[in-house]
Rosetta silent file (secondary structure, phi, psi, omega in degrees, C-alpha in Angstrom):
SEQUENCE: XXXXXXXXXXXXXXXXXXXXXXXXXXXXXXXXXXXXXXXXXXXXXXXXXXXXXXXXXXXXXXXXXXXXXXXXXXXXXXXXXXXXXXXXXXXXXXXXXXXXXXXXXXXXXXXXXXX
SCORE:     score description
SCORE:     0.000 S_00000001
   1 L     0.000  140.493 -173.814   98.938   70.285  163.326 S_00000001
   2 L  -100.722  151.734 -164.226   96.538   71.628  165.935 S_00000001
   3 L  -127.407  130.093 -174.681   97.817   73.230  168.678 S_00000001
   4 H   -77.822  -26.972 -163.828   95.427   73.189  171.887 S_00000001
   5 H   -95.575  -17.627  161.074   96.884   76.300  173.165 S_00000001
   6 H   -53.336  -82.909 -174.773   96.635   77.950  169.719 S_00000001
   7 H   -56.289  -81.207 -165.814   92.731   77.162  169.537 S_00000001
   8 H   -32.900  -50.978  159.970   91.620   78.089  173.532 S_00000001
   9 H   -22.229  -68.113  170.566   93.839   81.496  172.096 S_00000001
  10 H   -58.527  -76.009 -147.057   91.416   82.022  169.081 S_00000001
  11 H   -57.407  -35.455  152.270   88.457   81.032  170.669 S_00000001
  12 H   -64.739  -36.174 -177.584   88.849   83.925  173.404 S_00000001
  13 H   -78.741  -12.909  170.610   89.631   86.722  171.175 S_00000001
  14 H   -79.085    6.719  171.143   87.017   85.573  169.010 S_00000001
  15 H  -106.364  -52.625  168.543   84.835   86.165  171.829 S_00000001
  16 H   -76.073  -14.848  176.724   86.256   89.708  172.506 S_00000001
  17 L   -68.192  -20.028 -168.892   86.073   90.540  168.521 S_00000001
  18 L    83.228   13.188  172.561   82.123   89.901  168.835 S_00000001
  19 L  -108.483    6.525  161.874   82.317   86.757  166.231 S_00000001
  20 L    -7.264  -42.851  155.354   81.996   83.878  168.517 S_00000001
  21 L   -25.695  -52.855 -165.421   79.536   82.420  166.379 S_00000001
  22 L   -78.439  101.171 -160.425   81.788   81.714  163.880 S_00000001
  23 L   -96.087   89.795  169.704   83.073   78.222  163.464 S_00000001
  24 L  -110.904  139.619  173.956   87.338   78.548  162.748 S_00000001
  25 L   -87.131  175.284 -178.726   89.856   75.972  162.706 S_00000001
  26 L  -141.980  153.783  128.807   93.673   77.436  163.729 S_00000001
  27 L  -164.779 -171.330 -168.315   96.247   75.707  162.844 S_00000001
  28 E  -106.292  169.972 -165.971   99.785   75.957  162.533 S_00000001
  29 L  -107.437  157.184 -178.782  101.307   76.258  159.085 S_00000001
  30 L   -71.840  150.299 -177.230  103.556   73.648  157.299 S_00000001
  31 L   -75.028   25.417  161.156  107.011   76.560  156.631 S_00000001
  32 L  -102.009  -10.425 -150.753  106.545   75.895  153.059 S_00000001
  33 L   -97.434    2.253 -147.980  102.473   77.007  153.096 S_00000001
  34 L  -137.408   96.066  173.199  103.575   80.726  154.178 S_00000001
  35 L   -59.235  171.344  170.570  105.659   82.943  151.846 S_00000001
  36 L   -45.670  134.742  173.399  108.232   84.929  153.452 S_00000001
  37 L    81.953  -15.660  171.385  107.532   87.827  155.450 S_00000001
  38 L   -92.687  144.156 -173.176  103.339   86.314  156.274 S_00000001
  39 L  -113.002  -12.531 -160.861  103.150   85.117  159.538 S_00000001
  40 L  -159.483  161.738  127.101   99.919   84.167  159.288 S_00000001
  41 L   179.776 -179.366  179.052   96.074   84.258  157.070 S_00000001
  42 E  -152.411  154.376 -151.422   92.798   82.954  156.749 S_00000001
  43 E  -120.845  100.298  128.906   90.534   81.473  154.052 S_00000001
  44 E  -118.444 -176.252  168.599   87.111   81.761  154.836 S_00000001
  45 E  -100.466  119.434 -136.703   83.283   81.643  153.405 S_00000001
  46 L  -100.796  -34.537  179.041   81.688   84.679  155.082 S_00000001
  47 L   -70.169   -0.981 -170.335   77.736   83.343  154.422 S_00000001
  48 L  -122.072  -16.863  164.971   78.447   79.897  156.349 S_00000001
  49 L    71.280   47.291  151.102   80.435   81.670  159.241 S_00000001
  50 E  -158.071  162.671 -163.611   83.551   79.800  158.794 S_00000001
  51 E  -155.377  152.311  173.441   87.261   80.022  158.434 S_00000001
  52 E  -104.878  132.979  174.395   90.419   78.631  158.396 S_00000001
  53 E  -133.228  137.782  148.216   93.680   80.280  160.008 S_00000001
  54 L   -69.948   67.998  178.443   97.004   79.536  159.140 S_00000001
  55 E  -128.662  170.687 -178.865   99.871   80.634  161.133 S_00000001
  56 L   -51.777  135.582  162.142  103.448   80.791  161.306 S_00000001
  57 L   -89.743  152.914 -174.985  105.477   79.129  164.278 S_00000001
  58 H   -32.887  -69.656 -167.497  107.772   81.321  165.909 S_00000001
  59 H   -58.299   -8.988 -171.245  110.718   79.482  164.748 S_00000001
  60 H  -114.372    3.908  163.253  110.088   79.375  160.934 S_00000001
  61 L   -88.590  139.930  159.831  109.386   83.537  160.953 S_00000001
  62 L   -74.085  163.037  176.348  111.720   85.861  159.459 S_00000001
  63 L  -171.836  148.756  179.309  112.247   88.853  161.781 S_00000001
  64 L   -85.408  133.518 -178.893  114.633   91.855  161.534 S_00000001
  65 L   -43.268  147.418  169.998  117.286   92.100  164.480 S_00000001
  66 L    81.363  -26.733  170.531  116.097   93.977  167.356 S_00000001
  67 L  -112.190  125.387 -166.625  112.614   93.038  166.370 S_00000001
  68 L   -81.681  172.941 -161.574  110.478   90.387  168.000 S_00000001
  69 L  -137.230   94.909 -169.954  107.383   88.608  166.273 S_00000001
  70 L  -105.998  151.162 -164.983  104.601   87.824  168.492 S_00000001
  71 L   -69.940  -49.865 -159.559  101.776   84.381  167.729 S_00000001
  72 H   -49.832  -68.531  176.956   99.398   86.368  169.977 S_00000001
  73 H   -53.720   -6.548 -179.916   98.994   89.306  167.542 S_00000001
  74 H   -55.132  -86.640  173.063   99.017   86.641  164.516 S_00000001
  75 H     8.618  -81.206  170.587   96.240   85.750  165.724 S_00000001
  76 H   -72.395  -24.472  152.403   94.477   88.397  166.553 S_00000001
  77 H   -50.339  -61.826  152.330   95.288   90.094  163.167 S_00000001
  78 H   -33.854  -84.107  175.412   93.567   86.991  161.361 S_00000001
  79 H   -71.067   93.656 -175.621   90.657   87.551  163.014 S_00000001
  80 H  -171.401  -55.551  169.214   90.098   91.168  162.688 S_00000001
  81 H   -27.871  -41.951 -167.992   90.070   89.706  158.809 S_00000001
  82 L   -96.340  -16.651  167.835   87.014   88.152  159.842 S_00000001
  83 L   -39.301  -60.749  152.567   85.638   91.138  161.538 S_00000001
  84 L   -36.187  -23.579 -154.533   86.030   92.790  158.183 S_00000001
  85 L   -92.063   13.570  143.812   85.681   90.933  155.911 S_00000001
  86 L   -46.035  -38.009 -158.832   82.389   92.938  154.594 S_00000001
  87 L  -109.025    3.991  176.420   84.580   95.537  154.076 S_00000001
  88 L   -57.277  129.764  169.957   87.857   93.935  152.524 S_00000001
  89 L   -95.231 -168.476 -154.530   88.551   96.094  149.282 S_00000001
  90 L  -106.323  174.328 -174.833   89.844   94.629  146.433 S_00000001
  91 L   -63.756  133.229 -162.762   93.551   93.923  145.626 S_00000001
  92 L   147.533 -168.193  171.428   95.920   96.721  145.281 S_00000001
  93 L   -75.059  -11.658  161.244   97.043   99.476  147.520 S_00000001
  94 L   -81.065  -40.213  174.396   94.097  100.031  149.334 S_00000001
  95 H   -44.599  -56.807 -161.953   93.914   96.013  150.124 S_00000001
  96 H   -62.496  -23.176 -165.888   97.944   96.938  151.759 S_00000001
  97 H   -88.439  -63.677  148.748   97.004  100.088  153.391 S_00000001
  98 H   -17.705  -56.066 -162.695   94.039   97.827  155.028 S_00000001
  99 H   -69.377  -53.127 -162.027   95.890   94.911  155.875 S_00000001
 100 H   -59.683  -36.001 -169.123   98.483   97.463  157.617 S_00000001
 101 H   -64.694  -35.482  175.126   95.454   99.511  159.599 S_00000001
 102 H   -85.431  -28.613  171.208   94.568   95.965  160.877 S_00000001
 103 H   -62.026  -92.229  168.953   97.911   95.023  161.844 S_00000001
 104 H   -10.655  -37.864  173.975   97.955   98.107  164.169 S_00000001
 105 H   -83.960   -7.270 -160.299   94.744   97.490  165.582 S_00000001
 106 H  -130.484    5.368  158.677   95.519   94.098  166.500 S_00000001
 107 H   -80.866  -42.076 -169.232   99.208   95.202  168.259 S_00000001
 108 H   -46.191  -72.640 -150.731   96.667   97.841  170.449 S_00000001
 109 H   -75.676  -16.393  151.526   94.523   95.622  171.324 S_00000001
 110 H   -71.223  -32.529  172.602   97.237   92.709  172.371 S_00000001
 111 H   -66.503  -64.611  173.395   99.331   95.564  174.378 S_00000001
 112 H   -11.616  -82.424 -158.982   95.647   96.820  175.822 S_00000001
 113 H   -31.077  -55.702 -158.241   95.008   93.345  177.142 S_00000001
 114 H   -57.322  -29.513 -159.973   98.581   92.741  178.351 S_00000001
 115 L   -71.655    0.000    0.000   98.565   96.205  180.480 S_00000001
């Protein structure tokens, strides 16, 4: 299901990421299409400049007490994927140590905005 508020969402930060170009769908995920603990990802073909994002709704994330989960940083964490995705290494501990370095960059830069 597409969520209009979802899409105008990508479609700015994909404008501050520098891929604007780049023709991705959002949508939200059915809770069975997401293991546990992903809140989000995206499937694209990097020579046609297009992708698919998947993410969780709020209500169907796990979260630890005391810690909140936010869509915004989903988001933005997806695309950073696409930013990247020259430079995605291959599966393994280097993939995880990546994935985490983008999850950090994509909290900054949603607190950044917000400040």
């Amino acid at each position: 299901m597409v969520d209009h508020a979802l899409s105008v969402l990508c479609k700015k930060w994909a404008s501050i990421l520098g891929i604007p170009n780049w023709d991705i769908k959002i949508r939200y995920a059915e809770k069975e299409e997401l293991a546990s603990g992903i809140n989000g990802n995206v499937m694209y073909v990097i020579a046609q400049e297009q992708a698919l994002i998947r993410i969780k709704r709020m209500e169907d994330r796990e979260t630890l007490e005391g810690f909140d989960s936010d869509e915004e940083e989903s988001v933005v964490h997806e695309l950073l994927h696409l930013v990247f995705a020259h430079q995605m290494p291959d599966s393994g501990l280097e993939e995880c140590v990546f994935d985490q370095a983008i999850d950090r960059m994509a909290r900054v830069l949603v607190r950044l905005k917000r400040a």
